[in-house]
mmCIF file of C-alpha atoms in Angstrom:
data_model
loop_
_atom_site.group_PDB
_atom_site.id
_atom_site.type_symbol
_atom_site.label_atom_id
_atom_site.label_comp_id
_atom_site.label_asym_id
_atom_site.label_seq_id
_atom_site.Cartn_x
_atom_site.Cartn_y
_atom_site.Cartn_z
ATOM 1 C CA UNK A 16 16.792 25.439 15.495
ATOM 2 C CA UNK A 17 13.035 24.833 15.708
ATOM 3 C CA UNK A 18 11.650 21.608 15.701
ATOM 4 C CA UNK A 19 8.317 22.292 14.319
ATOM 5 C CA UNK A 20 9.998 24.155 10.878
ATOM 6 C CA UNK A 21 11.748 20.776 10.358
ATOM 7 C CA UNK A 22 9.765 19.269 7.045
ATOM 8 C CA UNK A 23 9.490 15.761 7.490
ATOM 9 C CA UNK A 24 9.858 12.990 4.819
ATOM 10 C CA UNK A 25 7.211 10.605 4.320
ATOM 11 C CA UNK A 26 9.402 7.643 4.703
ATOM 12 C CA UNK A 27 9.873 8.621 8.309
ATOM 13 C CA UNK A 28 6.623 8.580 9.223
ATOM 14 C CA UNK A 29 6.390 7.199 12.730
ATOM 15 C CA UNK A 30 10.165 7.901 13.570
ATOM 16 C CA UNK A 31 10.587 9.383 16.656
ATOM 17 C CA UNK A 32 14.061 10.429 17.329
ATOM 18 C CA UNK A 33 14.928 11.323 20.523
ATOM 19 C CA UNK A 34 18.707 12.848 19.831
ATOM 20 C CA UNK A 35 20.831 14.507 17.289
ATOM 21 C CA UNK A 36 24.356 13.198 16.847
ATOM 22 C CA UNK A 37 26.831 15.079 14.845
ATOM 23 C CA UNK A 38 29.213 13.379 12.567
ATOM 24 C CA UNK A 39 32.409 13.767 15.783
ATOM 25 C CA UNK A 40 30.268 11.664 17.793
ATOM 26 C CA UNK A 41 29.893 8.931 15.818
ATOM 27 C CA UNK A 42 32.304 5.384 16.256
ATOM 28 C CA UNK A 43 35.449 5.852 13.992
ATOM 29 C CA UNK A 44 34.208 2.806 12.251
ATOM 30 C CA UNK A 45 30.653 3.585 12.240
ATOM 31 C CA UNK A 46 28.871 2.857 8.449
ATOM 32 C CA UNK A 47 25.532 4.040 7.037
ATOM 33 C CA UNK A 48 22.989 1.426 6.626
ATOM 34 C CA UNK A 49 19.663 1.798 4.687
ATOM 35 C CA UNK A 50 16.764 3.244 6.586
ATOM 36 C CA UNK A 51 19.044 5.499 8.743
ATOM 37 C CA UNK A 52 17.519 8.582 9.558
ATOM 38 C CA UNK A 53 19.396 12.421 9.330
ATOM 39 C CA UNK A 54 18.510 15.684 9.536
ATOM 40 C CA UNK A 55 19.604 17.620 6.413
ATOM 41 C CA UNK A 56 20.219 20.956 5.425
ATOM 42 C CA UNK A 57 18.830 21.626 1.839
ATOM 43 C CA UNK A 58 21.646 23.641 -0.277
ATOM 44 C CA UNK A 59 20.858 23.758 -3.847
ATOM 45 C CA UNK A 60 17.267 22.805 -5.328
ATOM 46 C CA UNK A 61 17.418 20.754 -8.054
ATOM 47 C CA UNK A 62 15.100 18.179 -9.694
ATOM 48 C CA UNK A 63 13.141 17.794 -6.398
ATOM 49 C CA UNK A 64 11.564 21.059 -5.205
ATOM 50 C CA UNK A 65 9.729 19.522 -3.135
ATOM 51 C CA UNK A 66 9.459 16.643 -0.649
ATOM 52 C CA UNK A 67 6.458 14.440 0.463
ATOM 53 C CA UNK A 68 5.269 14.827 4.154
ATOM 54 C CA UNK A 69 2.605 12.935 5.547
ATOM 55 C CA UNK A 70 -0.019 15.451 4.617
ATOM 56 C CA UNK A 71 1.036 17.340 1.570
ATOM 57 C CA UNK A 72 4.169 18.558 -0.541
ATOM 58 C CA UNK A 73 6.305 20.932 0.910
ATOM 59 C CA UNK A 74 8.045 23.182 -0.994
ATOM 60 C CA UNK A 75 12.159 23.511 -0.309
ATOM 61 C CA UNK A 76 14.166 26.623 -1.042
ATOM 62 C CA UNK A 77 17.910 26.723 0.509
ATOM 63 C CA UNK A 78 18.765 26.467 3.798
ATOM 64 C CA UNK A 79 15.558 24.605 5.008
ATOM 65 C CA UNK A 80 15.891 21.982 6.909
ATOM 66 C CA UNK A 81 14.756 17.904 6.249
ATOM 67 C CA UNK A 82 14.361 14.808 8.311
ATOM 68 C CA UNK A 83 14.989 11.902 5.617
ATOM 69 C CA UNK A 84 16.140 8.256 5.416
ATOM 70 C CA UNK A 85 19.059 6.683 3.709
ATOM 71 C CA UNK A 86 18.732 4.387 0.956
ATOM 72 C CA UNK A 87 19.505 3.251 -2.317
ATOM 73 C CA UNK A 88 17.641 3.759 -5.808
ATOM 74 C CA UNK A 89 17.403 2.743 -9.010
ATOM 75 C CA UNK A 90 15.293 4.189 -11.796
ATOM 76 C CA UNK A 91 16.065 4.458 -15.352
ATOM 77 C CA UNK A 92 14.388 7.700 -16.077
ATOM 78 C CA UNK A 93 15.569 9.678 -12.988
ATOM 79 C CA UNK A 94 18.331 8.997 -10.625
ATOM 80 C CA UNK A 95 20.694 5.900 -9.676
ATOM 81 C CA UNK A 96 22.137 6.442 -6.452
ATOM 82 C CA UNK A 97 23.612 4.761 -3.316
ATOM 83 C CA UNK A 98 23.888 5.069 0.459
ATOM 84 C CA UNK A 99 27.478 6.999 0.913
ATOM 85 C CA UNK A 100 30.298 5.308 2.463
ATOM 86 C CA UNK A 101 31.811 8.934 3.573
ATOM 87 C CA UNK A 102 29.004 10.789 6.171
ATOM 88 C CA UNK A 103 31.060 14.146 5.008
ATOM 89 C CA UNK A 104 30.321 16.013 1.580
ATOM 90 C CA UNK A 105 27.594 17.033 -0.472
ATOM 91 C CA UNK A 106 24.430 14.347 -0.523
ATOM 92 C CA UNK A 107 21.164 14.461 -3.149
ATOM 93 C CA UNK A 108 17.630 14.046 -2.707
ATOM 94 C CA UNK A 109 17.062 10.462 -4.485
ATOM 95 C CA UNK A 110 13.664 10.499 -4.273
ATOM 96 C CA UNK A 111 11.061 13.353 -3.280
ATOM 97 C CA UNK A 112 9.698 11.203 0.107
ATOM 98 C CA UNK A 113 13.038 11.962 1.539
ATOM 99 C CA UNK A 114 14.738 9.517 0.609
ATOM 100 C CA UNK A 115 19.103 10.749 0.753
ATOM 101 C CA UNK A 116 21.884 9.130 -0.995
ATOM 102 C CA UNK A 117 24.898 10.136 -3.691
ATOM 103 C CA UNK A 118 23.968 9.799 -7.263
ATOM 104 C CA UNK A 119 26.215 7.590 -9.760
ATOM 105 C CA UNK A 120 24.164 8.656 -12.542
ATOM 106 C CA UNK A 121 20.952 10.186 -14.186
ATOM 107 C CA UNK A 122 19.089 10.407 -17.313
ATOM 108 C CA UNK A 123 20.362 12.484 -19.594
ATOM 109 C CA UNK A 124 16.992 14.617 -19.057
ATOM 110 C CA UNK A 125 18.236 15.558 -15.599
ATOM 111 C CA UNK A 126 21.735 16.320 -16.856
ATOM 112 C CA UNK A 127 20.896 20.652 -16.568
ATOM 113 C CA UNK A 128 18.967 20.551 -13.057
ATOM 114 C CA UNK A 129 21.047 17.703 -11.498
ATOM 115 C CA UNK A 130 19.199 16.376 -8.345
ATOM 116 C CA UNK A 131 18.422 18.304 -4.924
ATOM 117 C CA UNK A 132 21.757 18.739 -2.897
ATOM 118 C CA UNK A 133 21.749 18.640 0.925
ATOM 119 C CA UNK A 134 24.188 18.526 3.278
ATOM 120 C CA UNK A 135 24.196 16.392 6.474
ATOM 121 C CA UNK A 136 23.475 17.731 9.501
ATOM 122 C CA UNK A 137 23.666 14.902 12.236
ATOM 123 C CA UNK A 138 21.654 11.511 12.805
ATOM 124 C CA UNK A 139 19.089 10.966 14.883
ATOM 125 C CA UNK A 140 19.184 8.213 17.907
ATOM 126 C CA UNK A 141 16.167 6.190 18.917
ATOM 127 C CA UNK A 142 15.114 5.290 22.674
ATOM 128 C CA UNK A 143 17.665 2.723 22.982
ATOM 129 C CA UNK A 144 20.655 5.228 21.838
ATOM 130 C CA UNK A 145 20.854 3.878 18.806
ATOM 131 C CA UNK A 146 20.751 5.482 15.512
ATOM 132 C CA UNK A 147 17.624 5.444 14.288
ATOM 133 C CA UNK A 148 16.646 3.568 11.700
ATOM 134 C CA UNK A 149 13.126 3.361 9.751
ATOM 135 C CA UNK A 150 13.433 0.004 8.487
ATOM 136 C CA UNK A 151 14.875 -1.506 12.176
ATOM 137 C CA UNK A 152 11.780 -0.213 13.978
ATOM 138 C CA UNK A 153 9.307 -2.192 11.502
ATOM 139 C CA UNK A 154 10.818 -5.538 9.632
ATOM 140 C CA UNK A 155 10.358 -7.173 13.344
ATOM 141 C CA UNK A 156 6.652 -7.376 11.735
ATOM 142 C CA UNK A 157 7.187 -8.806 9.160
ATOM 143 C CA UNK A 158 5.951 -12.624 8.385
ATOM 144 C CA UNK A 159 7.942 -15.564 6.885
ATOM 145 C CA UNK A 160 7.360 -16.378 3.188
ATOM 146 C CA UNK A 161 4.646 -19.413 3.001
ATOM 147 C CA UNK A 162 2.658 -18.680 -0.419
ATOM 148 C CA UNK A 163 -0.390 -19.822 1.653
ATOM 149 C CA UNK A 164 -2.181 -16.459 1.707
ATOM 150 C CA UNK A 165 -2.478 -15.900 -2.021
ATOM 151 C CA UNK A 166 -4.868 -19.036 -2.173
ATOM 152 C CA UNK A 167 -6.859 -16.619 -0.273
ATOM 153 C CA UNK A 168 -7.386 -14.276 -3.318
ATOM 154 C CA UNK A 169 -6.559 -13.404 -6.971
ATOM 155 C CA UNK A 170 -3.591 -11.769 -7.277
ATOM 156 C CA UNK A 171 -2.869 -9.807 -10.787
ATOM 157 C CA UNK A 172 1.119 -8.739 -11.348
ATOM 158 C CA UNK A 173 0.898 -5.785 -13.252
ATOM 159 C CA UNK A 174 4.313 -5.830 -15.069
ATOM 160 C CA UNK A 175 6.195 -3.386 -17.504
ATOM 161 C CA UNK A 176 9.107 -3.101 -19.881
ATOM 162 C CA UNK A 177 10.434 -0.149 -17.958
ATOM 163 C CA UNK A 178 10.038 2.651 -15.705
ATOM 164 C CA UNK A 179 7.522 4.928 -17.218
ATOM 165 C CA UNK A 180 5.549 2.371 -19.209
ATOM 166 C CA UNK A 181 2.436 2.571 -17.948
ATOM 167 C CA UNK A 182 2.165 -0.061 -15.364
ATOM 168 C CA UNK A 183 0.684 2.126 -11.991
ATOM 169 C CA UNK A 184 -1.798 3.182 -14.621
ATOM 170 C CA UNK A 185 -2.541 -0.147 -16.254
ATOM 171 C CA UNK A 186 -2.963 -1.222 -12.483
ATOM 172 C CA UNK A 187 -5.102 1.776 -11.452
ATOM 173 C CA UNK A 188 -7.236 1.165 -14.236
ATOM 174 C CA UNK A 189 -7.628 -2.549 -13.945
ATOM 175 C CA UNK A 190 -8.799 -1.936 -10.390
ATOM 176 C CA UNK A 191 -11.442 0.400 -11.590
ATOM 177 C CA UNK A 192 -12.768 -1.748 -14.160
ATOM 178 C CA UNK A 193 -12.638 -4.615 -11.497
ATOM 179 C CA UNK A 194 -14.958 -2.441 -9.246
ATOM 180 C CA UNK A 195 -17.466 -1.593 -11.930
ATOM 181 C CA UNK A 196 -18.037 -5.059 -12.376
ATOM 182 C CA UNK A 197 -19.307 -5.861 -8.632
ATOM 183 C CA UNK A 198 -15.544 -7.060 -7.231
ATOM 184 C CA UNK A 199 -13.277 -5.715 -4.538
ATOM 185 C CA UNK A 200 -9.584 -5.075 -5.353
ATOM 186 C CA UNK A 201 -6.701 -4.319 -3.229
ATOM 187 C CA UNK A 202 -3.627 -2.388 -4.616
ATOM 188 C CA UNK A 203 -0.084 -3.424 -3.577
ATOM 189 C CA UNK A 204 3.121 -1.739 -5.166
ATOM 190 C CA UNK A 205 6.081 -4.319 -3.731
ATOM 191 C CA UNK A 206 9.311 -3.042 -4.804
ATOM 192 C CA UNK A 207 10.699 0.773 -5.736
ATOM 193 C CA UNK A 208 11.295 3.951 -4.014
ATOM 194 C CA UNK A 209 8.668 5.477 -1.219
ATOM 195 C CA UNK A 210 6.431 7.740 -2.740
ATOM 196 C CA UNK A 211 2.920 7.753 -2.718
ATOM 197 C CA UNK A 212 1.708 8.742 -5.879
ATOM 198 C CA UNK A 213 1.334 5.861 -7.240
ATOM 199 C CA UNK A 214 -0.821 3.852 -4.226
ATOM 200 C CA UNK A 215 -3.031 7.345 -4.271
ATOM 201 C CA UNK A 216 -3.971 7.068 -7.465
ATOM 202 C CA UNK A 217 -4.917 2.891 -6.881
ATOM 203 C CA UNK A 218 -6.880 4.196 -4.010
ATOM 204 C CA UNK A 219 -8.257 7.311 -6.151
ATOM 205 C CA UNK A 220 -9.283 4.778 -8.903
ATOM 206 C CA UNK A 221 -11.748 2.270 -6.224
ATOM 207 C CA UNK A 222 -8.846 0.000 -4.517
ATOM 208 C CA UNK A 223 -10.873 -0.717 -1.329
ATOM 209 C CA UNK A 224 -6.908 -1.083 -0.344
ATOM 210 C CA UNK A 225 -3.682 1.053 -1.207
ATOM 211 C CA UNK A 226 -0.584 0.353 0.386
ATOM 212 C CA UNK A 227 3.316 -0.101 -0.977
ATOM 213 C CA UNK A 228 6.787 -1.195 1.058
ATOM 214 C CA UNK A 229 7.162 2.019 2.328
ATOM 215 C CA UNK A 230 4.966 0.574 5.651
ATOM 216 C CA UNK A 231 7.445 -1.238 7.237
ATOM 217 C CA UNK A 232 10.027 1.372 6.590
ATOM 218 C CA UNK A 233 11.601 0.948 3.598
ATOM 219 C CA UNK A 234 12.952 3.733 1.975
ATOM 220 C CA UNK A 235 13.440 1.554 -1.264
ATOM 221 C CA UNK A 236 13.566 -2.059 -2.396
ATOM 222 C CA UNK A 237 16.616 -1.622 -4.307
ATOM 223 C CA UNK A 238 19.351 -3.992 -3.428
ATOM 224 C CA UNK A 239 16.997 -5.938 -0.960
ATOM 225 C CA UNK A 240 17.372 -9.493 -0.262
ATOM 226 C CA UNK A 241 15.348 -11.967 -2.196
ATOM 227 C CA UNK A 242 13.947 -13.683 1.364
ATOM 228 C CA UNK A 243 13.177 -9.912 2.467
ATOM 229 C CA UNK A 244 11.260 -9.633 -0.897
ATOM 230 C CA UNK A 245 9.206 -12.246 -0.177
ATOM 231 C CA UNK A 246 8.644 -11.546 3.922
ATOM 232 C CA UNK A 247 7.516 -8.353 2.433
ATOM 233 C CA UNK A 248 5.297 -9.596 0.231
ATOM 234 C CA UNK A 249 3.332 -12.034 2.234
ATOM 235 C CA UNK A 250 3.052 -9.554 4.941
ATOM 236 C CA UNK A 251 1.839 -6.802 2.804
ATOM 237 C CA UNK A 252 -0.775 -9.205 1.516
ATOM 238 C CA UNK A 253 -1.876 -10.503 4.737
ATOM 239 C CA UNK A 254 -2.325 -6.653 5.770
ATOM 240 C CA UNK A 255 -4.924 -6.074 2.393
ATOM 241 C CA UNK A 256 -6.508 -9.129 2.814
ATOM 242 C CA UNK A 257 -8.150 -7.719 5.754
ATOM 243 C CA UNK A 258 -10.301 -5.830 3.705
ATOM 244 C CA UNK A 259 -11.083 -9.605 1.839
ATOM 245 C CA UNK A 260 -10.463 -8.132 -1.683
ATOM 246 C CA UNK A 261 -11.651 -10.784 -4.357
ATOM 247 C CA UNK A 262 -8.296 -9.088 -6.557
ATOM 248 C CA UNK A 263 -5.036 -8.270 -5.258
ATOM 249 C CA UNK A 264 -3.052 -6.281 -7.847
ATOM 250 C CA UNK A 265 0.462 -6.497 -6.953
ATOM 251 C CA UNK A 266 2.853 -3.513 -8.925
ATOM 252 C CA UNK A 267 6.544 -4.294 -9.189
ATOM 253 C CA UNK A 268 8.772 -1.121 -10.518
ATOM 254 C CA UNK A 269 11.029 -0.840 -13.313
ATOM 255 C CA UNK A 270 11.206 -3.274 -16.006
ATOM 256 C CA UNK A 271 11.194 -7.020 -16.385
ATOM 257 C CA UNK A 272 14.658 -7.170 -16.443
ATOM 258 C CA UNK A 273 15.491 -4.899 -12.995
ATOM 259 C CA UNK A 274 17.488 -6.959 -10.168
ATOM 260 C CA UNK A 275 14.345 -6.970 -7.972
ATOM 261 C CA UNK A 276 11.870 -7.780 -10.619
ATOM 262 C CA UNK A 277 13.756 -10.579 -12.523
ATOM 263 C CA UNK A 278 14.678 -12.214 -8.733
ATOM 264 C CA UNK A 279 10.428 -12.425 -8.127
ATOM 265 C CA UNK A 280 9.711 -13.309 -11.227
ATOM 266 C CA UNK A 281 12.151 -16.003 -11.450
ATOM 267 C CA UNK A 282 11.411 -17.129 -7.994
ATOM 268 C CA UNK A 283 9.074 -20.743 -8.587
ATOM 269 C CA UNK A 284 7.205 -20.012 -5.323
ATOM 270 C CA UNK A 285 6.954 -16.398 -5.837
ATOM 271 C CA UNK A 286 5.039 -17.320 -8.901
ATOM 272 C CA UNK A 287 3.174 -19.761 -8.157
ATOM 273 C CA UNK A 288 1.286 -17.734 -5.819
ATOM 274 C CA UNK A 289 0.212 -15.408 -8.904
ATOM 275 C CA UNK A 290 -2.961 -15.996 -10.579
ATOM 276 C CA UNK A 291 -2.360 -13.833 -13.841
ATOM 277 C CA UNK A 292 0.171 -11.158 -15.157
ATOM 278 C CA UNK A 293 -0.756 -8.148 -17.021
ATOM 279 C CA UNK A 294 2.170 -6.813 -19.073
ATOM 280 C CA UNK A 295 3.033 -3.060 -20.359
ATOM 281 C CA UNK A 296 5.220 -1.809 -22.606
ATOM 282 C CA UNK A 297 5.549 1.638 -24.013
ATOM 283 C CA UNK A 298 6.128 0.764 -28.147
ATOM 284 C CA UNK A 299 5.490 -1.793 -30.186
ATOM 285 C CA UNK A 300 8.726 -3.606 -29.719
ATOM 286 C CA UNK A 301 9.170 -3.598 -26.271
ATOM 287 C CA UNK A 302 5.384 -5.358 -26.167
ATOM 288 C CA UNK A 303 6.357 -7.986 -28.304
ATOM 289 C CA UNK A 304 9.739 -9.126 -26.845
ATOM 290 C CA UNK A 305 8.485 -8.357 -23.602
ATOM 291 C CA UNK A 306 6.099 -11.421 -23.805
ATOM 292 C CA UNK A 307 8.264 -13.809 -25.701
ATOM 293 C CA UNK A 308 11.216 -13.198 -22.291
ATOM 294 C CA UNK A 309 8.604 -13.907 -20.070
ATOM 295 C CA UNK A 310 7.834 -16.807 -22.024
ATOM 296 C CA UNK A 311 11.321 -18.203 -22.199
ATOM 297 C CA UNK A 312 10.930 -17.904 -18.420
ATOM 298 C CA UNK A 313 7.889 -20.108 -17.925
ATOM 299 C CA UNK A 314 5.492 -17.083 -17.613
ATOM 300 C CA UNK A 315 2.514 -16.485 -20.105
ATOM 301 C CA UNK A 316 1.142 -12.973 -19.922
ATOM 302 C CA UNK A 317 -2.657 -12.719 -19.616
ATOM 303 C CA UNK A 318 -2.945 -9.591 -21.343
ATOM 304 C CA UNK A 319 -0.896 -6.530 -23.263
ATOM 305 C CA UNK A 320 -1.650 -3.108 -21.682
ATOM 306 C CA UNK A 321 0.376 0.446 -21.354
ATOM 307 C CA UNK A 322 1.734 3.210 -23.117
ATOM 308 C CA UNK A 323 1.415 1.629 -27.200
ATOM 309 C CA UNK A 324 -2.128 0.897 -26.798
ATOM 310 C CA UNK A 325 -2.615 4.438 -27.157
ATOM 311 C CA UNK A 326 -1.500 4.382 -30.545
ATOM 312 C CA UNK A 327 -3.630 1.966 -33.116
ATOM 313 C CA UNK A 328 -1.129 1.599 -35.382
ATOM 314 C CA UNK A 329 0.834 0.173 -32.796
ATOM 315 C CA UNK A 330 -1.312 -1.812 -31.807
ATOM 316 C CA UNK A 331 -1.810 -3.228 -35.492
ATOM 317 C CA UNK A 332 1.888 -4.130 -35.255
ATOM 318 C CA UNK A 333 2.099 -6.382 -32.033
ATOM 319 C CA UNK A 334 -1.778 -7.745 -32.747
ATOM 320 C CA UNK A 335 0.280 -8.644 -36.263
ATOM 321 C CA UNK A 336 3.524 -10.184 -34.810
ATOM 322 C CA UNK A 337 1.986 -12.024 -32.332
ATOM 323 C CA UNK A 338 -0.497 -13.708 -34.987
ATOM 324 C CA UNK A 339 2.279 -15.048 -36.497
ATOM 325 C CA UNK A 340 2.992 -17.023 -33.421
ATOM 326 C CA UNK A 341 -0.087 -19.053 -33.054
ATOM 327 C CA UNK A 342 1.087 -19.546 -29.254
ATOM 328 C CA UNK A 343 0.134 -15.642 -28.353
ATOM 329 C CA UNK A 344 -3.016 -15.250 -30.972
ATOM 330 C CA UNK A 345 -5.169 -15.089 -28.198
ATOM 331 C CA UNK A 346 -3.163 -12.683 -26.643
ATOM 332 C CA UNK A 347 -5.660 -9.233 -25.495
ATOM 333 C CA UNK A 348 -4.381 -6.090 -26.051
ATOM 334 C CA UNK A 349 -5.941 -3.770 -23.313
ATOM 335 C CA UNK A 350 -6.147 -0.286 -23.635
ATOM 336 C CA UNK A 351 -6.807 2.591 -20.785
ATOM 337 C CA UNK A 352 -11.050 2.646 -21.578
ATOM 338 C CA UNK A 353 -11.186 -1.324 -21.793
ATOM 339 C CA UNK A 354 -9.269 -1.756 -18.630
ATOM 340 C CA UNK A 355 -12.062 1.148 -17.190
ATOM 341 C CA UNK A 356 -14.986 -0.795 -18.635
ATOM 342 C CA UNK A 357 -13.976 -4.050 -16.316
ATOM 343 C CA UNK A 358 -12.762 -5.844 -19.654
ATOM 344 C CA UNK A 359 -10.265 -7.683 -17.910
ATOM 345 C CA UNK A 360 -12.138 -10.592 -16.248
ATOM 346 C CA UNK A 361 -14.311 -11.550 -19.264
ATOM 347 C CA UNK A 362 -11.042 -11.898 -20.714
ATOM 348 C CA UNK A 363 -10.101 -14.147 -17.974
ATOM 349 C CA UNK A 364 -13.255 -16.656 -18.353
ATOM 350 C CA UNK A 365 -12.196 -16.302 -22.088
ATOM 351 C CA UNK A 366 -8.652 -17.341 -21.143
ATOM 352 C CA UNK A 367 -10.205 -20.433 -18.936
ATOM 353 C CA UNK A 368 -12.492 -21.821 -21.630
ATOM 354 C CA UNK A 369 -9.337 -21.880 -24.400
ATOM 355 C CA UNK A 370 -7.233 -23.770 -21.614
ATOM 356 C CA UNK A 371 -9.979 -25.943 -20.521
#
């Protein structure tokens, strides 16, 4: 077996394993724990054809062979799926970084090409002889939870009303409208599974910043304590704030109503560290109910953005049922070119002056 043809995930970027284990050598009572790191054999391709290195996408056929993490995910338009409790059997690609688990269940979309299927090979060890682990070998960096840094900045939660619903874009854009108006802005995406598509195109877009969980080894956020939540966020904002961005755009994945999401959001310090919340929603309805939950939890949006604002009539209809409440009348509706043009803070000195 060759080394060098071994493709590499991306969420095991700076692993460096020093032994393979087989599944006989392992403690009779010995359970997986998120972050642990394998060696697969790839078996039957599926929805992910290929996986994320460092540098590039690889492409997978059967019988190749994958370094990749455990970990859990959740994500209503692709896969749920959990670390296994059995080490023997058939496993799945969860997400295309390399992140391995079983799948519970799938969108219906999915239901025909089913998800990647790999088999496991053996885990790796670390220096110490213990089994290596991507999240282990970083969250020793991570800081306590103070709130403290965010006085140093503006930070912007770009929120959605689910996966797909134009949040990373809402964000990207916002960040390039932010730098065409004379500011810096940092990207953050806090919770979700490692990939980088989503920080790339944040960078692509003028972030002077990119970066997501996936830095201290997180395969995903899903199922993560709230007090890790927060050690990750403050420590992923003291890393950006290097760069002494005058925005911080913080993503968080899924919709409002995701475990992860709802804990932040109805965390009192989490929030009061937030400056203002963009929301997205992909229709109409989603947009209006979207800002009356986040209401009933103490949280006024700043502005509408995302997938509806693409549509005018749409638009018409939340611009109309919000008008009836004269609490949201104010409310901006943001589309793609607006966000672009830098929009966004005149909106905010307009927001000031009405609360003054």
């Amino acid at each position: 077996m060759m080394k060098s043809r071994i493709k590499i995930g991306m969420v095991c970027h700076g692993i460096r394993p020093m032994e393979l284990i087989s599944i006989d050598e392992l403690e009779p009572n010995f359970t997986l724990k998120a972050g642990d790191v394998g060696l697969f054999m790839v078996t039957e391709i599926g929805k992910n054809k290929m996986i994320q290195t460092v540098s590039r996408s690889a492409t997978l056929i059967p019988g190749d062979l994958i370094m990749g993490a455990f970990g859990n995910r959740y994500a209503t338009n692709q896969f749920e799926g959990y670390i296994p409790d059995d080490l023997k059997g058939e496993f799945h690609m969860l997400g295309g970084a390399g992140v391995i688990g079983e799948v519970k269940s799938m969108h219906q979309r999915l239901d025909e090409i089913g998800p990647t299927k790999v088999e496991l090979v053996g885990l790796y060890t670390d220096e110490r002889g213990q089994i290596s682990n991507t999240i282990s070998q970083k969250e020793q960096k991570l800081i306590p939870f103070t709130g403290d840094l965010a006085k140093r900045t503006k930070v912007v939660l770009s929120l959605g009303s689910a996966m797909d619903s134009g949040k990373t874009t809402t964000a990207a854009f916002l960040i390039n409208g932010l730098t065409k108006k004379g500011h810096t802005a940092a990207y953050i995406k806090l919770t979700g599974t490692a990939y980088p598509k989503d920080a790339n195109l944040a960078f692509d877009l003028g972030a002077c910043e990119a970066i997501d969980f996936s830095r201290y080894g997180y395969p995903s956020t899903y199922l993560v304590s709230e007090e890790k939540l927060l050690s990750l966020y403050e420590t992923l904002l003291r890393d950006v704030l290097k760069k002494r961005p005058d925005y911080v755009i913080i993503e968080i994945a899924d919709g409002i109503l995701q475990r992860e999401t709802k804990m932040l959001l109805k965390n009192p310090k989490f929030m009061s560290s937030i400056h203002q919340v963009v929301f997205s929603a992909g229709d109409s309805l989603s947009a209006v109910n979207g800002v009356q939950t986040l209401k009933s939890w103490g949280i006024q949006a700043t502005a509408l953005a995302g997938l509806f604002t693409a549509s005018p009539l749409l638009v018409q209809e939340v611009r109309e049922c919000l008008d009836e409440n004269n609490d949201h009348s104010y409310l901006p509706i943001l589309n793609l070119e607006q966000l672009s043009m830098g929009e966004f803070p005149d909106y905010l000195r307009t927001m000031q002056l009405l609360s003054a």
